[in-house]
Amino acid sequence: EADIYQTPRYLVIGTGKKITLECSQTMGHDKMYWYQQDPGMELHLIHYSYGVNSTEKGDLSSESTVSRIRTEHFPLTLESARPSHTSQYLCASSEVTEAFFGQGTRLTVV
Amino acid sequence: GQQVMQIPQYQHVQEGEDFTTYCNSSTTLSNIQWYKQRPGGHPVFLIQLVKSGEVKKQKRLTFQFGEAKKNSSLHITATQTTDVGTYFCAESYDYKLSFGAGTTVTVRA
């Protein structure tokens, strides 16, 4: 089983709140990713990183931001949550080939 | 990254039958990866294809990369209820890993 963890698993939060979704991996992978996925739908790449202090925007525009200060940690932040941000957020990491996914954070903004 | 298109979007299969899902690109792909996501779960890596015309098998699953490296297919024989889920193809390119829209498979017992 892959060692990549996301917290929280579920989050219900009010509009306008600032939130940070945590993602940590213990495999020493350089590449990390954030995806947004509605139930049963496509995986949209919103951010990726290829190492410490490197972050890039993905294929889908997102109001979230990310940071990569340590290899193992890739948190995603929403400064002001809105109902349109309601979705599942999946974090993944990879080294050469296979990407390992966390269990995801299901975010609901009310 | 490239844009990969997957067809069909949904596949309803009778248990025991075979089916194929396809992944297509208008441009040459560096590689193609396949993932499976069970309902309520997260994507799990199945395989990567890199070479033109490459064919790989995993039990009842056969993966193929086209000669022009613009398409790929996943063929499942003798479908079982455990095959239920969404199958995604993805390309790893320039540090990005971009997914197709997926084929969601349901199985009739």
mmCIF file of C-alpha atoms in Angstrom:
data_model
loop_
_atom_site.group_PDB
_atom_site.id
_atom_site.type_symbol
_atom_site.label_atom_id
_atom_site.label_comp_id
_atom_site.label_asym_id
_atom_site.label_seq_id
_atom_site.Cartn_x
_atom_site.Cartn_y
_atom_site.Cartn_z
ATOM 1 C CA GLU A 1 0.000 0.000 0.000
ATOM 2 C CA ALA A 2 1.255 3.455 -0.935
ATOM 3 C CA ASP A 3 2.254 5.874 1.800
ATOM 4 C CA ILE A 4 0.399 9.003 0.796
ATOM 5 C CA TYR A 5 -2.023 10.608 3.178
ATOM 6 C CA GLN A 6 -4.656 13.271 2.870
ATOM 7 C CA THR A 7 -6.422 15.077 5.668
ATOM 8 C CA PRO A 8 -9.167 15.714 6.348
ATOM 9 C CA ARG A 9 -11.141 12.984 4.557
ATOM 10 C CA TYR A 10 -14.333 15.024 4.757
ATOM 11 C CA LEU A 11 -14.815 18.736 5.322
ATOM 12 C CA VAL A 12 -17.964 20.849 5.477
ATOM 13 C CA ILE A 13 -17.239 24.531 5.711
ATOM 14 C CA GLY A 14 -19.030 27.847 5.332
ATOM 15 C CA THR A 15 -18.638 30.237 2.430
ATOM 16 C CA GLY A 16 -15.767 32.659 2.785
ATOM 17 C CA LYS A 17 -13.654 30.503 5.074
ATOM 18 C CA LYS A 18 -10.001 29.798 4.407
ATOM 19 C CA ILE A 19 -9.109 26.130 4.204
ATOM 20 C CA THR A 20 -5.990 24.060 3.727
ATOM 21 C CA LEU A 21 -6.089 20.490 2.481
ATOM 22 C CA GLU A 22 -3.094 18.480 3.601
ATOM 23 C CA CYS A 23 -1.182 15.923 1.540
ATOM 24 C CA SER A 24 1.909 14.073 2.700
ATOM 25 C CA GLN A 25 3.916 11.209 1.240
ATOM 26 C CA THR A 26 6.735 9.227 2.783
ATOM 27 C CA MET A 27 8.111 7.716 -0.420
ATOM 28 C CA GLY A 28 10.482 10.569 -1.242
ATOM 29 C CA HIS A 29 8.788 11.214 -4.580
ATOM 30 C CA ASP A 30 9.739 14.398 -6.387
ATOM 31 C CA LYS A 31 6.537 14.736 -8.400
ATOM 32 C CA MET A 32 3.250 15.546 -6.706
ATOM 33 C CA TYR A 33 -0.160 16.438 -8.094
ATOM 34 C CA TRP A 34 -3.557 17.781 -7.077
ATOM 35 C CA TYR A 35 -6.694 16.735 -8.938
ATOM 36 C CA GLN A 36 -10.290 17.865 -8.651
ATOM 37 C CA GLN A 37 -12.910 15.212 -9.322
ATOM 38 C CA ASP A 38 -16.688 15.363 -9.073
ATOM 39 C CA PRO A 39 -18.320 11.973 -8.302
ATOM 40 C CA GLY A 40 -17.972 9.591 -11.220
ATOM 41 C CA MET A 41 -16.397 12.243 -13.401
ATOM 42 C CA GLU A 42 -13.101 13.206 -14.964
ATOM 43 C CA LEU A 43 -9.890 13.847 -13.020
ATOM 44 C CA HIS A 44 -8.876 17.467 -13.579
ATOM 45 C CA LEU A 45 -5.246 18.361 -12.893
ATOM 46 C CA ILE A 46 -5.207 21.664 -10.985
ATOM 47 C CA HIS A 47 -1.631 21.840 -9.643
ATOM 48 C CA TYR A 48 1.599 19.908 -9.889
ATOM 49 C CA SER A 49 5.127 20.056 -8.571
ATOM 50 C CA TYR A 50 8.362 18.419 -9.689
ATOM 51 C CA GLY A 51 10.333 19.188 -6.564
ATOM 52 C CA VAL A 52 10.872 21.505 -3.639
ATOM 53 C CA ASN A 53 10.005 25.136 -4.422
ATOM 54 C CA SER A 54 8.516 24.188 -7.797
ATOM 55 C CA THR A 55 4.764 24.517 -8.359
ATOM 56 C CA GLU A 56 2.822 24.823 -11.595
ATOM 57 C CA LYS A 57 -0.806 25.294 -12.540
ATOM 58 C CA GLY A 58 -2.474 22.342 -14.181
ATOM 59 C CA ASP A 59 -4.916 21.932 -17.038
ATOM 60 C CA LEU A 60 -7.943 23.236 -15.109
ATOM 61 C CA SER A 61 -7.912 26.769 -13.780
ATOM 62 C CA SER A 62 -8.353 26.835 -10.030
ATOM 63 C CA GLU A 63 -8.600 29.555 -7.392
ATOM 64 C CA SER A 64 -6.578 27.395 -5.027
ATOM 65 C CA THR A 65 -2.868 27.755 -4.350
ATOM 66 C CA VAL A 66 -0.216 25.224 -3.389
ATOM 67 C CA SER A 67 3.228 25.210 -1.839
ATOM 68 C CA ARG A 68 6.120 22.737 -1.818
ATOM 69 C CA ILE A 69 8.502 23.680 0.958
ATOM 70 C CA ARG A 70 9.365 20.076 1.799
ATOM 71 C CA THR A 71 9.542 17.077 -0.494
ATOM 72 C CA GLU A 72 6.982 15.129 1.471
ATOM 73 C CA HIS A 73 4.374 17.870 1.892
ATOM 74 C CA PHE A 74 2.135 19.473 -0.764
ATOM 75 C CA PRO A 75 -0.746 21.400 0.846
ATOM 76 C CA LEU A 76 -3.543 23.064 -1.123
ATOM 77 C CA THR A 77 -5.143 26.276 0.151
ATOM 78 C CA LEU A 78 -8.381 28.051 -0.691
ATOM 79 C CA GLU A 79 -8.339 31.589 0.673
ATOM 80 C CA SER A 80 -12.110 32.046 0.470
ATOM 81 C CA ALA A 81 -14.208 28.951 -0.059
ATOM 82 C CA ARG A 82 -17.303 29.117 -2.267
ATOM 83 C CA PRO A 83 -20.048 26.566 -3.027
ATOM 84 C CA SER A 84 -18.520 26.119 -6.516
ATOM 85 C CA HIS A 85 -15.450 24.634 -4.786
ATOM 86 C CA THR A 86 -17.515 21.693 -3.573
ATOM 87 C CA SER A 87 -15.816 18.598 -4.977
ATOM 88 C CA GLN A 88 -13.390 15.812 -4.179
ATOM 89 C CA TYR A 89 -9.713 16.716 -4.151
ATOM 90 C CA LEU A 90 -7.192 13.953 -4.805
ATOM 91 C CA CYS A 91 -3.473 14.212 -4.169
ATOM 92 C CA ALA A 92 -0.941 11.950 -5.892
ATOM 93 C CA SER A 93 2.801 11.446 -6.080
ATOM 94 C CA SER A 94 5.130 9.657 -8.461
ATOM 95 C CA GLU A 95 8.790 9.061 -9.090
ATOM 96 C CA VAL A 96 9.363 7.444 -12.469
ATOM 97 C CA THR A 97 6.137 5.840 -13.662
ATOM 98 C CA GLU A 98 3.328 4.841 -11.331
ATOM 99 C CA ALA A 99 1.359 7.559 -9.554
ATOM 100 C CA PHE A 100 0.064 6.771 -6.081
ATOM 101 C CA PHE A 101 -3.106 8.454 -4.918
ATOM 102 C CA GLY A 102 -4.301 9.436 -1.497
ATOM 103 C CA GLN A 103 -7.806 8.644 -0.290
ATOM 104 C CA GLY A 104 -8.998 12.124 -1.186
ATOM 105 C CA THR A 105 -10.712 14.981 0.645
ATOM 106 C CA ARG A 106 -14.391 15.447 -0.005
ATOM 107 C CA LEU A 107 -15.067 19.161 0.406
ATOM 108 C CA THR A 108 -18.522 20.674 0.787
ATOM 109 C CA VAL A 109 -18.902 24.438 0.974
ATOM 110 C CA VAL A 110 -22.257 25.614 2.294
ATOM 111 C CA GLY B 1 0.411 17.955 -22.081
ATOM 112 C CA GLN B 2 -1.683 16.262 -24.685
ATOM 113 C CA GLN B 3 -5.432 15.944 -24.692
ATOM 114 C CA VAL B 4 -6.534 12.314 -24.615
ATOM 115 C CA MET B 5 -10.099 11.344 -25.465
ATOM 116 C CA GLN B 6 -11.665 8.160 -24.166
ATOM 117 C CA ILE B 7 -14.537 6.204 -25.689
ATOM 118 C CA PRO B 8 -17.038 5.041 -24.791
ATOM 119 C CA GLN B 9 -17.927 7.122 -21.749
ATOM 120 C CA TYR B 10 -20.067 4.288 -20.383
ATOM 121 C CA GLN B 11 -19.871 0.556 -21.017
ATOM 122 C CA HIS B 12 -22.578 -1.798 -19.800
ATOM 123 C CA VAL B 13 -21.383 -5.375 -20.067
ATOM 124 C CA GLN B 14 -22.986 -8.738 -19.481
ATOM 125 C CA GLU B 15 -20.924 -10.844 -17.112
ATOM 126 C CA GLY B 16 -18.721 -13.189 -19.117
ATOM 127 C CA GLU B 17 -18.571 -10.985 -22.211
ATOM 128 C CA ASP B 18 -15.578 -9.106 -23.556
ATOM 129 C CA PHE B 19 -15.256 -5.360 -24.088
ATOM 130 C CA THR B 20 -12.753 -2.781 -25.219
ATOM 131 C CA THR B 21 -12.231 0.833 -24.226
ATOM 132 C CA TYR B 22 -10.198 3.252 -26.306
ATOM 133 C CA CYS B 23 -7.971 6.224 -25.689
ATOM 134 C CA ASN B 24 -7.218 8.554 -28.599
ATOM 135 C CA SER B 25 -5.037 11.589 -29.160
ATOM 136 C CA SER B 26 -4.656 13.926 -32.116
ATOM 137 C CA THR B 27 -0.926 14.138 -31.458
ATOM 138 C CA THR B 28 1.821 11.630 -30.687
ATOM 139 C CA LEU B 29 1.854 10.502 -27.078
ATOM 140 C CA SER B 30 5.032 10.135 -25.045
ATOM 141 C CA ASN B 31 3.532 7.212 -23.183
ATOM 142 C CA ILE B 32 0.161 6.023 -21.951
ATOM 143 C CA GLN B 33 -0.782 4.867 -18.494
ATOM 144 C CA TRP B 34 -3.977 3.104 -17.446
ATOM 145 C CA TYR B 35 -5.654 3.403 -14.055
ATOM 146 C CA LYS B 36 -8.725 1.841 -12.486
ATOM 147 C CA GLN B 37 -10.931 3.626 -9.973
ATOM 148 C CA ARG B 38 -13.480 1.561 -8.085
ATOM 149 C CA PRO B 39 -16.698 3.308 -6.985
ATOM 150 C CA GLY B 40 -15.879 5.436 -3.948
ATOM 151 C CA GLY B 41 -12.166 4.733 -4.285
ATOM 152 C CA HIS B 42 -9.093 6.403 -5.690
ATOM 153 C CA PRO B 43 -7.330 5.644 -8.983
ATOM 154 C CA VAL B 44 -4.944 2.700 -8.935
ATOM 155 C CA PHE B 45 -2.181 2.270 -11.498
ATOM 156 C CA LEU B 46 -2.544 -0.677 -13.856
ATOM 157 C CA ILE B 47 0.188 -0.331 -16.468
ATOM 158 C CA GLN B 48 2.332 1.969 -18.605
ATOM 159 C CA LEU B 49 3.017 1.580 -22.333
ATOM 160 C CA VAL B 50 5.895 3.394 -23.961
ATOM 161 C CA LYS B 51 6.866 1.719 -27.236
ATOM 162 C CA SER B 52 5.046 1.901 -30.537
ATOM 163 C CA GLY B 53 2.854 -1.184 -31.022
ATOM 164 C CA GLU B 54 3.488 -2.397 -27.488
ATOM 165 C CA VAL B 55 1.132 -5.023 -26.096
ATOM 166 C CA LYS B 56 1.002 -6.041 -22.457
ATOM 167 C CA LYS B 57 -1.252 -8.509 -20.678
ATOM 168 C CA GLN B 58 -2.385 -8.771 -17.093
ATOM 169 C CA LYS B 59 -4.540 -11.868 -16.664
ATOM 170 C CA ARG B 60 -7.796 -10.995 -18.472
ATOM 171 C CA LEU B 61 -6.659 -7.461 -19.361
ATOM 172 C CA THR B 62 -4.794 -6.694 -22.599
ATOM 173 C CA PHE B 63 -3.300 -3.246 -23.158
ATOM 174 C CA GLN B 64 -2.130 -2.019 -26.540
ATOM 175 C CA PHE B 65 -0.313 1.094 -27.749
ATOM 176 C CA GLY B 66 -0.895 2.037 -31.361
ATOM 177 C CA GLU B 67 1.814 1.964 -33.988
ATOM 178 C CA ALA B 68 1.631 5.738 -34.388
ATOM 179 C CA LYS B 69 1.491 6.232 -30.590
ATOM 180 C CA LYS B 70 -1.742 8.206 -30.963
ATOM 181 C CA ASN B 71 -4.099 5.680 -29.465
ATOM 182 C CA SER B 72 -4.322 2.924 -26.905
ATOM 183 C CA SER B 73 -6.840 0.283 -25.967
ATOM 184 C CA LEU B 74 -7.750 -1.825 -22.974
ATOM 185 C CA HIS B 75 -9.500 -5.107 -23.727
ATOM 186 C CA ILE B 76 -11.064 -7.165 -20.935
ATOM 187 C CA THR B 77 -12.117 -10.749 -21.597
ATOM 188 C CA ALA B 78 -14.740 -12.699 -19.670
ATOM 189 C CA THR B 79 -15.872 -9.687 -17.668
ATOM 190 C CA GLN B 80 -16.445 -10.251 -13.965
ATOM 191 C CA THR B 81 -18.285 -8.175 -11.370
ATOM 192 C CA THR B 82 -14.890 -7.234 -9.934
ATOM 193 C CA ASP B 83 -14.187 -5.319 -13.166
ATOM 194 C CA VAL B 84 -16.740 -2.655 -12.214
ATOM 195 C CA GLY B 85 -15.260 0.830 -12.035
ATOM 196 C CA THR B 86 -13.920 3.640 -14.154
ATOM 197 C CA TYR B 87 -10.884 3.054 -16.336
ATOM 198 C CA PHE B 88 -8.748 6.082 -17.099
ATOM 199 C CA CYS B 89 -5.916 6.519 -19.531
ATOM 200 C CA ALA B 90 -3.329 9.178 -18.791
ATOM 201 C CA GLU B 91 -0.216 10.664 -20.324
ATOM 202 C CA SER B 92 2.861 11.571 -18.308
ATOM 203 C CA TYR B 93 4.470 14.514 -20.089
ATOM 204 C CA ASP B 94 6.732 17.325 -18.978
ATOM 205 C CA TYR B 95 6.215 16.573 -15.250
ATOM 206 C CA LYS B 96 2.419 16.586 -15.734
ATOM 207 C CA LEU B 97 0.102 13.595 -15.502
ATOM 208 C CA SER B 98 -3.099 14.351 -17.419
ATOM 209 C CA PHE B 99 -6.074 12.016 -17.521
ATOM 210 C CA GLY B 100 -8.756 11.254 -20.054
ATOM 211 C CA ALA B 101 -12.427 11.437 -19.063
ATOM 212 C CA GLY B 102 -12.606 7.718 -18.307
ATOM 213 C CA THR B 103 -14.855 4.815 -19.262
ATOM 214 C CA THR B 104 -17.272 3.786 -16.532
ATOM 215 C CA VAL B 105 -18.006 0.060 -16.626
ATOM 216 C CA THR B 106 -21.033 -1.620 -15.126
ATOM 217 C CA VAL B 107 -21.572 -5.363 -15.184
ATOM 218 C CA ARG B 108 -24.877 -7.228 -15.439
ATOM 219 C CA ALA B 109 -24.750 -10.500 -13.569
#
